[in-house]
Amino acid sequence: VQLQASGGGLVQPGGSLRLSCAASGSVFNIRAMGWYRQAPGKQRELVARIISGGSTNYADFVKGRFTISRDNAQNTVYLQMDSLKPEDTAVYYCNLKIWVVVGLTSSEYWGQGTLVTVSS
């Protein structure tokens, strides 16, 4: 399984970016796809994820500003980021969890990370 993320870049405060992450390979029985981020000197943290049934979870710090969506046919997850703030600056990582035994165990995969810089 491989994850290819794209869409990062430099944006001014208040601006928008859209991240994409395409999964390829043996992508079956998806448990969840989502985005994490890691700022310099900080731990990696969940930003948003979408569960196989379609429900979504968001970190409190992005609620109302970011929207996660998924194209099931393309095994691609998107993160629309609006009203960006300087504190959103981080490397954003795509994450994929696939059931090995449905309901019991899963495997986890990470994309290479894409840098988002919010600065004037």
Tab-separated table of C-alpha atoms in Angstrom:
chain	number	residue	atom	x	y	z
A	1	VAL	CA	0.000	0.000	0.000
A	2	GLN	CA	1.283	3.460	-0.903
A	3	LEU	CA	-0.070	6.884	-0.051
A	4	GLN	CA	0.694	9.883	-2.224
A	5	ALA	CA	-0.120	13.230	-0.643
A	6	SER	CA	-0.148	16.588	-2.355
A	7	GLY	CA	-1.464	20.116	-2.049
A	8	GLY	CA	0.669	21.737	0.603
A	9	GLY	CA	2.281	25.107	0.204
A	10	LEU	CA	2.533	28.660	1.457
A	11	VAL	CA	-0.660	30.586	2.116
A	12	GLN	CA	-1.514	33.821	3.879
A	13	PRO	CA	-3.572	33.839	7.069
A	14	GLY	CA	-7.248	33.518	6.222
A	15	GLY	CA	-6.481	31.690	3.012
A	16	SER	CA	-7.353	28.178	1.859
A	17	LEU	CA	-5.593	25.042	0.719
A	18	ARG	CA	-6.801	21.620	-0.341
A	19	LEU	CA	-4.783	18.533	0.430
A	20	SER	CA	-5.209	15.280	-1.442
A	21	CYS	CA	-4.035	11.785	-0.639
A	22	ALA	CA	-4.393	8.876	-3.017
A	23	ALA	CA	-3.991	5.299	-1.811
A	24	SER	CA	-2.779	2.618	-4.190
A	25	GLY	CA	-1.976	-1.063	-3.950
A	26	SER	CA	-3.970	-3.619	-1.997
A	27	VAL	CA	-6.490	-1.183	-0.566
A	28	PHE	CA	-9.318	-3.320	0.788
A	29	ASN	CA	-11.439	-3.176	3.927
A	30	ILE	CA	-10.613	0.413	4.761
A	31	ARG	CA	-11.168	1.185	8.416
A	32	ALA	CA	-10.415	4.897	8.204
A	33	MET	CA	-8.556	7.522	6.215
A	34	GLY	CA	-7.460	10.784	7.659
A	35	TRP	CA	-4.941	13.523	8.233
A	36	TYR	CA	-2.527	14.159	11.063
A	37	ARG	CA	-0.115	17.026	11.454
A	38	GLN	CA	3.137	17.676	13.226
A	39	ALA	CA	4.465	21.134	13.967
A	40	PRO	CA	8.126	21.706	14.851
A	41	GLY	CA	8.845	20.555	18.379
A	42	LYS	CA	5.389	19.073	18.827
A	43	GLN	CA	3.886	15.623	18.678
A	44	ARG	CA	1.902	14.399	15.740
A	45	GLU	CA	-1.794	15.019	16.259
A	46	LEU	CA	-5.038	14.032	14.593
A	47	VAL	CA	-6.592	16.691	12.385
A	48	ALA	CA	-9.532	14.852	10.846
A	49	ARG	CA	-10.523	11.370	9.781
A	50	ILE	CA	-13.328	9.697	7.927
A	51	ILE	CA	-14.465	6.264	8.975
A	52	SER	CA	-15.437	3.551	6.497
A	53	GLY	CA	-19.144	4.150	7.068
A	54	GLY	CA	-18.707	7.821	6.228
A	55	SER	CA	-18.744	9.409	9.657
A	56	THR	CA	-16.117	12.019	10.380
A	57	ASN	CA	-14.080	13.165	13.370
A	58	TYR	CA	-12.376	16.530	13.696
A	59	ALA	CA	-9.943	17.955	16.175
A	60	ASP	CA	-11.478	20.846	18.082
A	61	PHE	CA	-8.919	23.277	16.700
A	62	VAL	CA	-10.138	22.762	13.104
A	63	LYS	CA	-13.883	22.385	13.572
A	64	GLY	CA	-15.750	24.763	11.321
A	65	ARG	CA	-12.658	25.509	9.240
A	66	PHE	CA	-11.539	22.190	7.758
A	67	THR	CA	-13.596	19.632	5.872
A	68	ILE	CA	-12.557	16.063	5.145
A	69	SER	CA	-14.045	14.074	2.296
A	70	ARG	CA	-13.327	10.890	0.405
A	71	ASP	CA	-13.692	9.527	-3.099
A	72	ASN	CA	-14.265	5.827	-2.505
A	73	ALA	CA	-13.837	4.880	-6.150
A	74	GLN	CA	-10.409	6.524	-6.262
A	75	ASN	CA	-9.365	5.634	-2.696
A	76	THR	CA	-8.568	9.302	-2.244
A	77	VAL	CA	-9.108	11.493	0.789
A	78	TYR	CA	-9.219	15.278	0.706
A	79	LEU	CA	-8.791	17.944	3.336
A	80	GLN	CA	-10.245	21.334	2.497
A	81	MET	CA	-8.625	23.862	4.799
A	82	ASP	CA	-10.225	27.304	5.060
A	83	SER	CA	-9.602	30.277	7.333
A	84	LEU	CA	-6.054	29.105	7.869
A	85	LYS	CA	-4.112	30.445	10.819
A	86	PRO	CA	-0.360	30.666	11.427
A	87	GLU	CA	-0.743	27.969	14.086
A	88	ASP	CA	-1.910	25.574	11.362
A	89	THR	CA	1.642	25.562	10.036
A	90	ALA	CA	2.870	21.962	10.119
A	91	VAL	CA	3.711	18.939	8.063
A	92	TYR	CA	0.444	17.187	7.265
A	93	TYR	CA	0.468	13.406	6.985
A	94	CYS	CA	-2.089	11.225	5.326
A	95	ASN	CA	-3.076	8.134	7.302
A	96	LEU	CA	-4.800	4.938	6.213
A	97	LYS	CA	-6.002	2.107	8.406
A	98	ILE	CA	-7.003	-1.182	6.806
A	99	TRP	CA	-8.714	-4.043	8.588
A	100	VAL	CA	-6.593	-7.186	8.765
A	101	VAL	CA	-9.344	-8.959	10.687
A	102	VAL	CA	-12.476	-6.854	10.505
A	103	GLY	CA	-13.360	-5.514	13.906
A	104	LEU	CA	-10.214	-6.858	15.543
A	105	THR	CA	-6.916	-5.779	14.059
A	106	SER	CA	-5.828	-3.295	11.443
A	107	SER	CA	-2.688	-2.186	9.635
A	108	GLU	CA	-1.662	1.451	9.454
A	109	TYR	CA	0.037	3.319	6.639
A	110	TRP	CA	1.440	6.843	6.382
A	111	GLY	CA	2.018	9.191	3.496
A	112	GLN	CA	5.236	11.116	3.052
A	113	GLY	CA	3.922	14.369	4.501
A	114	THR	CA	3.215	17.683	2.868
A	115	LEU	CA	4.246	21.007	4.353
A	116	VAL	CA	1.637	23.677	4.987
A	117	THR	CA	2.968	27.108	5.896
A	118	VAL	CA	0.583	29.873	6.910
A	119	SER	CA	2.377	33.176	6.974
A	120	SER	CA	2.064	36.711	5.740
